[in-house]
Coordinates of N, CA and C in Angstrom, one line a residue:
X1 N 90.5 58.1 -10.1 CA 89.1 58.4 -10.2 C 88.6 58.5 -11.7
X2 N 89.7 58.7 -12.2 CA 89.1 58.8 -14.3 C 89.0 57.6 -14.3
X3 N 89.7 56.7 -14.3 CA 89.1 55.3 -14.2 C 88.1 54.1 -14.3
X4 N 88.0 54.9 -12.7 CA 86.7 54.6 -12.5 C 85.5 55.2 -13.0
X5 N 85.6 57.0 -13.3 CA 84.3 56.8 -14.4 C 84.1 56.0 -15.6
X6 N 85.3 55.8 -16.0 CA 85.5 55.0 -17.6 C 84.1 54.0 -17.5
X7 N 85.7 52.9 -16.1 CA 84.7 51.9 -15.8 C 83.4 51.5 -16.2
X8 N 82.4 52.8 -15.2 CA 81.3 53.3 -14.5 C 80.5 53.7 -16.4
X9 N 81.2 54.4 -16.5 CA 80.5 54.7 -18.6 C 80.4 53.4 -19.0
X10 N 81.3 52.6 -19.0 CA 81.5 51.3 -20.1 C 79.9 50.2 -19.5
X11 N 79.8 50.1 -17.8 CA 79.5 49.4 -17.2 C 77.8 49.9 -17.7
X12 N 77.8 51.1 -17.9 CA 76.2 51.6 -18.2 C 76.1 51.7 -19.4
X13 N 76.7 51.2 -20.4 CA 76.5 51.6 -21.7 C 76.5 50.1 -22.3
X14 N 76.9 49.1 -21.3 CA 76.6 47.7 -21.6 C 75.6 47.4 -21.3
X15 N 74.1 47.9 -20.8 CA 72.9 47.8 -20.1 C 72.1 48.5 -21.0
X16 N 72.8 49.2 -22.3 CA 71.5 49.2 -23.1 C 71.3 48.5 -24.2
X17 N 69.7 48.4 -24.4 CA 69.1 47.5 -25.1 C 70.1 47.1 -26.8
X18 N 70.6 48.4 -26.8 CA 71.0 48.9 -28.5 C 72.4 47.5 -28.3
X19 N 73.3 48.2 -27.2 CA 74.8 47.6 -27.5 C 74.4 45.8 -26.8
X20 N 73.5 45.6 -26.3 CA 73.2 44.2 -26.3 C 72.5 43.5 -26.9
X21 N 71.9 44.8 -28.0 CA 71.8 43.8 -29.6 C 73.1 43.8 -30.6
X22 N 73.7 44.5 -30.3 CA 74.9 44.3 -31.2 C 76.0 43.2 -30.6
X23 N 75.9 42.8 -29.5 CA 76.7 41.9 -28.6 C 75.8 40.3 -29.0
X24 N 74.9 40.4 -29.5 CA 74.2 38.9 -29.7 C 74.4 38.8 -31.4
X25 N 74.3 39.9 -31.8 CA 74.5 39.8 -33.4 C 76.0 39.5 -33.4
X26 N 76.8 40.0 -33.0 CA 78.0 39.6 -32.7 C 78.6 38.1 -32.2
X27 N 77.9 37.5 -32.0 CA 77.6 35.9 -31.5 C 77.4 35.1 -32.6
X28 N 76.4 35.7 -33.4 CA 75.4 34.6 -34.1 C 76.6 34.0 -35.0
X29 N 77.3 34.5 -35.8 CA 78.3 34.1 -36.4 C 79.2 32.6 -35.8
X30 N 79.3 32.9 -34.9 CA 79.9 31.9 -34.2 C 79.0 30.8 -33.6
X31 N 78.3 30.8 -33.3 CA 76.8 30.2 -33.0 C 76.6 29.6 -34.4
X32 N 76.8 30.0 -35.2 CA 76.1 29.6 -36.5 C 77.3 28.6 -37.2
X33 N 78.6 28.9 -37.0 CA 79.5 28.0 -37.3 C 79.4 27.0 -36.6
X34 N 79.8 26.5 -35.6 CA 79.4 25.3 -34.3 C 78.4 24.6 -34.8
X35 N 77.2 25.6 -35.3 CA 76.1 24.6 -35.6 C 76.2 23.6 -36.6
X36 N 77.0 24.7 -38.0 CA 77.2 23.4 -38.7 C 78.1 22.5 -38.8
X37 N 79.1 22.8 -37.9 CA 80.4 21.3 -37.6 C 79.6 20.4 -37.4
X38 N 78.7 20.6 -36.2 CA 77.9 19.4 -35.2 C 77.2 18.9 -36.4
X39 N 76.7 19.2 -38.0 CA 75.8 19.0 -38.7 C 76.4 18.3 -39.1
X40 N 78.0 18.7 -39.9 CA 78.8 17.9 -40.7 C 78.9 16.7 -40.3
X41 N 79.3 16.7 -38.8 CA 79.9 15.5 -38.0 C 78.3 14.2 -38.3

């Protein structure tokens, strides 16, 4: 059952607005490299 609260914490704390701006900012880097291979190429 501890677990499953974890889970249950992790699962609601990925639904706010805050930690799914930090999850796209967390992207852009990578998004941003890709972009310029494709440029190089």
């Amino acid at each position: 059952m501890g677990e499953a609260r974890v889970c249950e914490g992790r699962c609601k704390s990925n639904t706010r607005p805050l930690s799914a701006v930090l999850k796209y900012v967390g992207e852009v880097p990578h998004l941003l490299f890709i972009y310029s291979v494709l440029i190089n190429k």
